[in-house]
XYZ file of C-alpha atoms in Angstrom:
572
model
C -0.032 0.018 -0.219
C 2.589 2.726 -1.134
C 0.979 6.100 -2.728
C 3.867 8.697 -2.145
C 2.444 11.041 -4.739
C -1.056 10.752 -2.369
C 1.140 11.442 0.845
C 2.663 14.540 -0.906
C -0.551 16.309 -1.708
C -2.116 15.624 1.296
C 0.743 16.635 3.087
C 0.565 20.098 1.066
C -3.308 20.564 1.531
C -4.182 18.974 4.647
C -2.887 22.691 6.842
C -5.688 24.713 4.924
C -8.667 22.239 5.079
C -8.233 21.771 8.456
C -9.192 25.675 8.942
C -13.260 23.479 9.255
C -12.177 22.541 12.725
C -13.367 25.963 13.656
C -16.813 27.326 13.391
C -18.786 30.777 13.478
C -18.861 34.064 15.924
C -16.616 35.040 18.735
C -16.073 32.913 21.206
C -14.265 35.585 23.589
C -17.808 37.306 24.277
C -20.965 36.467 25.430
C -23.828 35.529 23.820
C -26.155 35.169 26.980
C -28.551 37.556 28.106
C -27.680 37.497 31.807
C -23.849 36.304 31.862
C -23.423 36.732 35.203
C -26.297 34.797 36.646
C -25.641 31.381 36.895
C -27.602 28.996 35.156
C -30.266 26.282 37.178
C -29.018 23.341 38.360
C -29.102 20.840 35.115
C -31.924 18.523 35.448
C -30.770 15.116 34.740
C -30.676 13.514 31.205
C -30.942 10.297 29.452
C -30.263 10.076 25.873
C -30.601 7.052 23.561
C -28.394 6.332 20.231
C -28.738 5.126 16.521
C -25.353 3.432 16.352
C -23.920 6.318 14.241
C -24.778 8.599 17.482
C -23.405 6.003 19.962
C -20.178 5.922 17.659
C -19.841 9.775 17.967
C -20.305 9.831 21.817
C -17.961 7.170 22.543
C -15.415 8.594 20.130
C -15.402 11.591 22.717
C -15.779 9.775 26.401
C -13.901 6.883 25.387
C -10.549 6.187 23.512
C -12.375 4.969 20.419
C -15.618 2.832 19.848
C -15.309 -0.321 18.272
C -18.346 -2.626 17.157
C -19.267 -4.432 20.544
C -19.429 -0.903 22.568
C -21.141 0.779 19.650
C -23.799 -2.226 19.577
C -24.468 -2.338 23.318
C -24.835 1.511 23.857
C -27.450 1.315 21.016
C -29.331 -1.208 22.959
C -29.141 0.883 26.128
C -29.076 4.494 27.106
C -26.611 7.094 28.383
C -27.910 6.610 32.247
C -27.485 3.037 32.246
C -23.891 3.846 30.831
C -22.922 6.328 32.845
C -24.196 3.855 35.629
C -22.100 1.203 34.598
C -18.910 3.167 34.003
C -19.141 5.087 37.444
C -19.178 1.845 39.136
C -16.530 -0.317 37.467
C -13.195 -0.950 39.080
C -10.399 1.372 38.465
C -7.492 0.127 36.245
C -4.269 0.917 37.958
C -1.338 1.969 36.400
C 1.038 1.898 39.368
C -0.008 -1.855 39.946
C 0.919 -2.172 36.413
C 4.613 -0.515 36.963
C 4.799 -2.577 40.165
C 4.749 -5.811 38.199
C 7.236 -4.611 36.048
C 9.387 -3.464 39.109
C 9.063 -6.957 40.703
C 10.134 -8.914 37.266
C 13.282 -6.582 37.185
C 13.934 -7.954 40.725
C 13.794 -11.214 39.563
C 16.105 -10.620 36.930
C 13.789 -8.922 34.328
C 14.102 -6.558 31.809
C 15.350 -2.941 33.635
C 12.488 -0.816 34.197
C 12.645 2.744 33.128
C 10.151 6.023 32.164
C 9.388 4.082 28.811
C 7.035 1.849 31.372
C 4.674 4.874 31.999
C 4.219 4.972 28.258
C 3.367 1.144 28.291
C 1.053 0.965 31.062
C -0.464 4.242 29.168
C -1.337 2.536 26.187
C -2.370 -1.016 27.663
C -5.042 0.052 30.260
C -6.188 2.779 27.820
C -6.922 0.504 25.148
C -7.343 -2.779 26.496
C -9.308 -1.112 29.857
C -12.536 -1.666 30.645
C -12.832 1.586 32.734
C -12.476 3.614 29.469
C -14.407 6.785 30.839
C -11.833 6.955 33.606
C -9.214 6.162 31.482
C -10.215 9.239 28.930
C -10.906 11.242 31.785
C -7.471 11.046 33.637
C -6.030 11.663 29.836
C -7.989 14.792 29.346
C -6.974 15.880 33.457
C -3.308 14.963 32.350
C -3.720 18.001 29.922
C -5.161 20.536 32.487
C -3.131 19.786 35.663
C 0.318 18.956 34.068
C 3.638 16.902 34.802
C 5.822 15.947 32.764
C 8.578 13.566 32.488
C 10.843 16.118 30.000
C 11.609 17.057 33.698
C 14.532 15.813 34.717
C 13.357 15.194 38.446
C 10.141 13.773 37.270
C 11.265 11.435 34.749
C 13.434 8.463 36.541
C 9.822 7.950 39.102
C 8.032 5.995 36.901
C 5.829 4.782 39.893
C 5.417 8.417 41.040
C 4.070 9.074 37.688
C 1.616 6.234 37.068
C 0.415 7.313 40.743
C 0.083 10.683 39.424
C -2.048 9.602 36.857
C -3.970 7.273 39.003
C -4.418 9.765 41.482
C -6.209 11.768 38.425
C -8.441 8.645 37.291
C -9.266 8.717 41.110
C -10.705 11.578 41.380
C -11.912 11.801 37.912
C -15.286 10.857 39.603
C -15.298 12.346 43.120
C -15.316 16.083 43.619
C -13.127 18.783 41.867
C -12.090 19.779 45.877
C -10.262 16.677 46.496
C -9.206 16.193 42.637
C -7.427 19.920 43.482
C -5.882 18.870 46.481
C -4.516 15.458 45.400
C -2.954 17.473 42.732
C -1.487 19.648 45.103
C -0.009 17.431 47.009
C 1.202 14.865 45.034
C 4.969 14.541 45.227
C 5.302 14.190 41.330
C 3.189 17.796 41.266
C 5.894 18.895 44.069
C 8.746 18.097 41.756
C 7.657 19.566 38.642
C 6.426 22.682 40.038
C 8.895 23.129 42.503
C 6.861 23.049 45.722
C 8.366 20.051 47.401
C 10.650 21.392 49.709
C 9.823 25.030 49.284
C 11.073 26.654 52.567
C 9.492 29.201 54.394
C 10.807 33.446 53.732
C 13.925 34.457 55.373
C 15.912 37.520 55.154
C 17.227 36.156 52.036
C 14.664 33.944 51.087
C 11.555 34.263 49.061
C 8.710 31.308 49.062
C 8.806 29.411 45.604
C 6.106 31.249 43.645
C 5.955 28.382 41.191
C 3.243 26.097 42.091
C 0.857 28.829 43.861
C 1.560 30.709 40.330
C 0.442 27.946 38.036
C -2.792 26.637 40.393
C -4.398 30.088 40.017
C -3.466 30.776 36.256
C -3.997 27.643 35.077
C -5.810 24.703 37.322
C -8.063 26.918 38.588
C -9.449 30.345 37.969
C -7.456 31.786 35.163
C -5.936 34.631 34.763
C -8.963 37.190 34.110
C -12.450 37.524 35.410
C -14.964 35.550 33.753
C -18.460 35.522 33.878
C -20.979 32.276 34.296
C -21.021 31.519 31.146
C -16.990 31.715 30.850
C -17.214 35.290 28.998
C -14.691 37.810 29.840
C -15.692 40.123 32.413
C -14.606 43.976 31.215
C -13.835 47.019 32.503
C -13.402 49.982 30.222
C -13.702 47.750 27.401
C -10.217 45.679 29.125
C -10.552 42.238 30.732
C -9.935 42.435 34.726
C -7.169 40.579 36.218
C -7.821 38.029 38.213
C -5.314 37.989 40.963
C -1.930 40.516 41.105
C 1.557 39.287 41.805
C 0.673 40.103 45.677
C -1.719 37.265 45.790
C 0.860 35.236 43.915
C 3.330 35.763 47.259
C 0.916 35.221 49.783
C -0.364 32.171 48.257
C 3.461 30.691 47.798
C 3.576 31.191 51.403
C 0.915 28.396 51.737
C 2.807 25.926 50.025
C 6.143 26.067 52.126
C 7.066 23.530 54.519
C 5.760 20.814 52.220
C 7.829 17.527 51.249
C 7.949 13.935 50.994
C 5.919 11.542 52.991
C 7.114 10.158 55.895
C 6.843 9.075 59.688
C 8.551 11.867 61.217
C 9.531 15.584 60.236
C 13.353 15.436 60.845
C 15.155 17.838 58.650
C 17.137 15.014 56.834
C 13.590 13.566 55.344
C 12.740 16.856 54.184
C 15.673 17.520 52.445
C 15.100 13.886 50.968
C 16.885 11.902 52.922
C 15.613 8.535 55.064
C 13.379 8.115 52.093
C 10.131 6.326 53.140
C 9.971 3.653 50.324
C 6.261 4.650 48.924
C 6.937 8.338 49.153
C 7.098 8.795 45.324
C 3.133 8.082 45.405
C 2.124 8.957 48.991
C 0.868 12.640 49.697
C 3.113 15.121 50.852
C 3.207 15.944 54.214
C 3.696 19.563 56.111
C 7.105 19.877 57.939
C 5.776 22.889 60.640
C 10.026 24.081 60.938
C 9.628 25.005 57.227
C 6.103 26.387 57.250
C 5.751 30.019 56.757
C 4.870 31.663 60.284
C 3.803 34.937 58.453
C 0.460 36.427 57.079
C -0.840 35.004 53.974
C -2.899 37.327 51.867
C -4.084 36.438 48.866
C -7.906 36.808 46.834
C -9.290 38.602 49.466
C -8.372 35.780 52.194
C -5.907 36.616 55.136
C -4.753 33.880 56.892
C -2.802 33.978 60.476
C 0.872 33.311 60.627
C -0.348 31.000 63.926
C -2.051 28.234 61.779
C -0.479 25.318 60.716
C 0.366 24.419 57.205
C -2.625 21.657 56.813
C -5.010 24.623 57.805
C -3.907 26.935 55.733
C -3.754 24.520 52.571
C -7.059 23.651 53.057
C -8.320 27.247 53.393
C -6.774 28.063 50.193
C -8.281 25.395 47.932
C -11.353 26.192 49.464
C -10.959 29.415 48.040
C -9.688 28.590 45.037
C -12.514 25.764 44.514
C -15.389 28.325 45.655
C -13.998 31.226 43.037
C -16.835 32.214 40.737
C -14.208 31.117 37.746
C -13.362 27.755 38.998
C -17.013 26.128 37.150
C -16.617 28.445 34.348
C -12.866 27.946 33.834
C -12.361 24.314 34.069
C -15.641 23.516 32.363
C -14.497 25.316 29.388
C -10.934 23.150 29.337
C -12.993 19.794 29.553
C -15.053 20.481 27.108
C -12.080 21.417 24.690
C -10.658 18.295 25.584
C -13.884 16.380 25.037
C -16.183 17.735 22.511
C -15.589 21.013 20.647
C -12.564 24.161 20.799
C -15.208 26.540 20.541
C -17.536 25.877 23.009
C -20.698 28.885 22.902
C -21.151 30.714 25.954
C -24.612 28.932 26.511
C -22.618 25.785 26.455
C -20.150 26.717 29.017
C -22.676 28.377 31.229
C -24.778 24.937 31.475
C -21.968 22.948 32.452
C -20.652 25.616 34.784
C -24.178 25.496 36.329
C -23.891 21.792 36.900
C -20.114 22.138 38.126
C -22.033 24.923 40.679
C -24.991 22.567 41.786
C -25.349 18.834 40.668
C -29.292 19.612 41.027
C -28.545 18.181 45.085
C -26.733 21.248 46.391
C -23.210 19.520 45.894
C -20.491 22.002 44.079
C -17.758 20.493 42.213
C -19.445 16.580 41.515
C -17.111 15.291 38.587
C -19.859 12.756 37.666
C -22.530 15.577 37.070
C -19.700 18.061 34.789
C -18.886 15.010 33.050
C -22.519 14.180 32.323
C -23.150 17.907 31.452
C -20.244 18.016 28.660
C -21.212 14.930 27.280
C -24.993 15.264 27.046
C -25.417 19.004 26.342
C -27.295 19.827 23.389
C -24.606 21.495 21.801
C -22.654 18.188 21.800
C -25.623 15.958 20.862
C -26.937 18.104 17.995
C -26.720 16.363 14.467
C -23.347 16.559 13.143
C -22.513 20.343 10.920
C -26.052 21.403 12.479
C -23.291 24.200 14.262
C -20.100 25.217 13.402
C -19.274 25.029 17.269
C -18.888 21.273 17.222
C -15.760 20.778 15.489
C -12.140 20.141 17.338
C -8.866 18.678 15.830
C -8.625 14.956 17.245
C -5.118 15.160 18.550
C -2.288 12.828 17.353
C -2.245 10.367 20.098
C -6.022 10.092 20.209
C -6.097 9.215 16.603
C -3.633 6.216 17.405
C -5.853 5.138 20.076
C -8.714 5.335 17.610
C -7.512 3.189 14.949
C -6.504 0.420 17.581
C -9.427 0.145 19.541
C -11.244 0.071 16.535
C -9.301 -2.755 15.045
C -8.390 -4.544 18.282
C -4.868 -3.599 17.402
C -2.959 -5.759 20.541
C 0.913 -7.553 20.983
C 1.373 -11.141 21.094
C 3.524 -11.074 23.874
C 0.889 -8.961 25.817
C 3.110 -6.094 26.156
C 2.216 -2.181 24.286
C 5.619 -1.004 23.239
C 4.699 2.120 22.132
C 7.996 4.034 23.523
C 8.886 7.027 21.592
C 5.979 9.069 19.197
C 6.955 12.316 20.180
C 9.253 13.038 16.914
C 6.546 15.564 14.296
C 8.610 13.742 11.410
C 9.037 9.813 12.492
C 6.152 9.710 14.926
C 3.147 11.499 15.961
C 4.669 15.001 17.994
C 3.324 13.719 20.619
C 3.982 11.198 24.014
C 1.852 10.658 27.113
C 2.602 12.707 29.977
C 5.676 14.011 28.095
C 4.344 17.490 27.315
C 7.321 20.040 26.672
C 5.962 22.572 29.290
C 3.430 22.950 32.335
C 0.959 24.672 29.323
C 0.628 21.339 28.234
C 1.157 20.031 24.525
C -0.682 22.960 23.359
C -2.336 25.901 25.148
C -6.489 26.207 25.338
C -6.415 29.864 23.863
C -4.047 28.638 21.003
C -5.015 30.528 17.598
C -3.246 29.889 14.292
C -1.595 33.543 13.365
C -2.965 35.042 10.365
C -5.443 32.639 10.052
C -9.130 32.471 9.212
C -9.888 31.336 12.583
C -7.826 34.184 14.220
C -10.094 36.510 12.093
C -13.031 34.597 13.709
C -11.983 34.960 17.096
C -12.063 31.111 17.363
C -9.360 28.959 18.974
C -7.388 25.677 17.821
C -5.768 24.359 20.682
C -4.446 20.949 18.387
C -3.159 23.224 15.398
C -0.134 24.286 17.719
C 1.664 21.145 17.550
C 0.165 20.596 13.395
C 2.837 21.987 10.885
C 4.243 20.462 7.967
C 6.451 18.373 9.145
C 3.813 16.774 11.703
C 1.397 16.801 8.661
C 3.871 14.710 7.069
C 5.084 12.229 9.756
C 1.641 11.280 10.685
C 0.859 9.950 7.463
C 3.852 8.254 6.760
C 3.643 6.797 10.582
C 0.019 5.950 10.318
C 0.684 4.205 6.805
C 2.860 1.708 8.497
C 0.880 1.369 10.880
C -2.077 0.039 9.098
C 0.238 -1.979 7.026
C 2.392 -3.567 9.806
C 1.453 -2.735 13.275
C 2.779 -0.542 15.389
C 5.402 -0.747 18.842
C 8.848 -2.462 18.737
C 9.155 -5.090 16.347
C 5.615 -3.646 15.034
C 4.495 -6.476 17.684
C 1.095 -4.380 18.235
C -1.319 -5.759 14.770
C -4.659 -4.609 14.292
C -7.145 -7.532 13.739
C -9.004 -6.986 9.957
C -10.883 -9.906 9.793
C -13.948 -8.765 9.965
C -13.231 -6.085 6.972
C -11.406 -8.734 5.083
C -14.403 -10.672 4.826
C -16.088 -7.410 3.096
C -13.185 -6.412 0.638
C -15.036 -7.739 -2.199
C -17.763 -5.294 -1.076
C -16.341 -2.081 -1.166
C -19.576 -0.245 -0.506
C -20.235 -2.054 3.113
C -16.393 -2.127 3.882
C -16.462 1.848 3.573
C -19.498 1.588 6.304
C -17.796 0.146 8.735
C -14.747 1.845 8.550
C -17.082 4.725 8.599
C -18.802 3.992 11.913
C -15.602 2.751 13.444
C -13.395 5.622 12.642
C -15.760 8.790 11.291
C -19.241 7.798 13.508
C -21.040 7.462 10.199
C -20.272 11.165 8.925
C -18.015 10.640 6.276
C -19.066 12.611 3.196
C -20.360 12.022 -0.008
C -17.067 13.207 -2.185
C -14.881 11.562 -0.027
C -16.693 8.510 0.052
C -16.871 8.476 -3.620
C -12.775 9.511 -3.574
C -11.986 6.574 -1.523
C -14.398 3.798 -3.492
C -12.848 4.609 -6.248
C -9.396 4.368 -5.093
C -10.108 1.238 -3.149
C -11.750 -0.498 -6.569
C -8.938 0.271 -8.274
C -7.297 -2.672 -6.915
C -8.090 -5.713 -8.439
C -8.885 -8.638 -6.719
C -8.197 -11.566 -9.112
C -10.807 -14.245 -9.460
C -9.919 -17.298 -6.840
C -7.969 -20.380 -8.645
C -6.332 -23.433 -6.593
C -2.734 -21.538 -7.459
C -3.556 -17.932 -7.007
C -4.587 -17.648 -2.907
C -1.977 -15.198 -1.694
C -2.345 -12.863 -4.758
C -6.280 -12.880 -3.571
C -5.298 -12.514 -0.125
C -2.969 -9.769 -0.796
C -5.680 -7.948 -2.836
C -8.395 -8.122 -0.218
C -6.022 -6.793 2.423
C -4.761 -3.886 0.245
C -8.020 -2.883 -0.213
C -9.059 -2.813 3.263
C -5.582 -1.361 4.540
C -6.297 1.512 1.979
C -9.697 2.544 2.678
C -8.425 2.778 6.356
C -5.738 4.461 5.548
C -7.700 7.211 2.854
C -10.290 8.156 5.917
C -7.397 8.575 8.449
C -5.485 11.136 5.969
C -8.697 13.092 5.153
C -9.515 16.607 7.139
C -12.786 15.159 7.312
C -11.695 12.410 9.992
C -8.903 14.529 11.354
C -11.567 17.227 12.536
C -14.000 15.569 14.959
C -17.229 17.167 15.001
């Protein structure tokens, strides 16, 4: 299956066609009549699905649909599906790493940071708790740590446990999630508030985490209306916090270091290591915690209070800030559904954050339901220009593996180095280049139609000629031969091969699995023409190999052309 001319053409034209991921209207201003007034708490919604709608829903809520999942959801409804997913035991990544470490101790393969990649794909593709695993990945792109950090990279078990922590709290309460993030030692290493010492005549408290927990994790840079639109004063946005707020909050995050049975100076500095300190929440060391007053966001904490009490008040303040709901709502919608949700959509999800219908703030289950079942999310594809987002490369690969049951004969998903834009996917899990993740939520390609329309396309920040070409080459090889070390992770095209002589039925199946039944008629015609151009010889006793090869080439070409098309790359 070699089409070098097609690859060159696609590499040249794809970027311009990707503008289809945007929409109409200005996402930076509110369409709500009363943006300051929160929407009423949402009524519980239940949706039923056609097969196409089920595939589309699963394409957002999981790492990708397969036929069994599509048929099961079609025969049920969203409420039953959510209840099953919310109650499903969590697939643990640290457990997988612990098993690898036990094998290493028994003389097996040495475990390095690539073990995190292995468990990510193993559980993400095979795990039954698909909604939790998909949510953990979405949260990992909001509450960012990265193995590009030299202190984080060697902590394989710690990184796996951080990802587990995100999954654990994905179905709990946002306040608990926020505390899990703040006290996890991997976040402490990454944003340097582990071993953060109180101020002195020659030292100020480290402000790194204090700044990012506000800017990126909870309330953002500017004050927001209840629908996520900017509050303005004199036509300009209003700052959410000042440097004095950062400095005051930084004092709260002093005295936190490794967990252990005592508060000795040696343990604080990293000596006498507890064997589980890489995953246990950090503890506060009173001798290193600021005893000065702490003022931030209108709060004032007496210097006499404990580090634990200071932390509680600080996180409560961030959790209850009016920005928290709309700020988080927009980011989660962007990760799962649409780059440019309308203010009304953001407002409805923020309302679910504020009140789950029973007076509970921060109920993650209510927020997830609100994101995935919103009328804007469920509206027919193409009925609104705001329902688009570019599929990020990792999710394209994951969707292909789940659609075609790609698995390794040896049981290990050895997909290790995918960062290179030319030879990989320009993206590896839990390895973004900075605390701003792989791409910024507000990224807009400069001098583009999207920029002129006031719209954003975060995933386009890692999309350029090299990465487009690299993706096409990578997926051609994957579809043809498999992925991972020695191409050990191989797809199962048995059902597709059975349809190779009926190209219409073959493309219907591929369309449902990969594009949720939304393939445009023109694209369908182009792919059918290309696939039918591969002749399948009349079977004889002596040409079974040639017949099998022709059928395989038809299947692989149909999948590749689908996944190379802008209509696939833009999730609608």
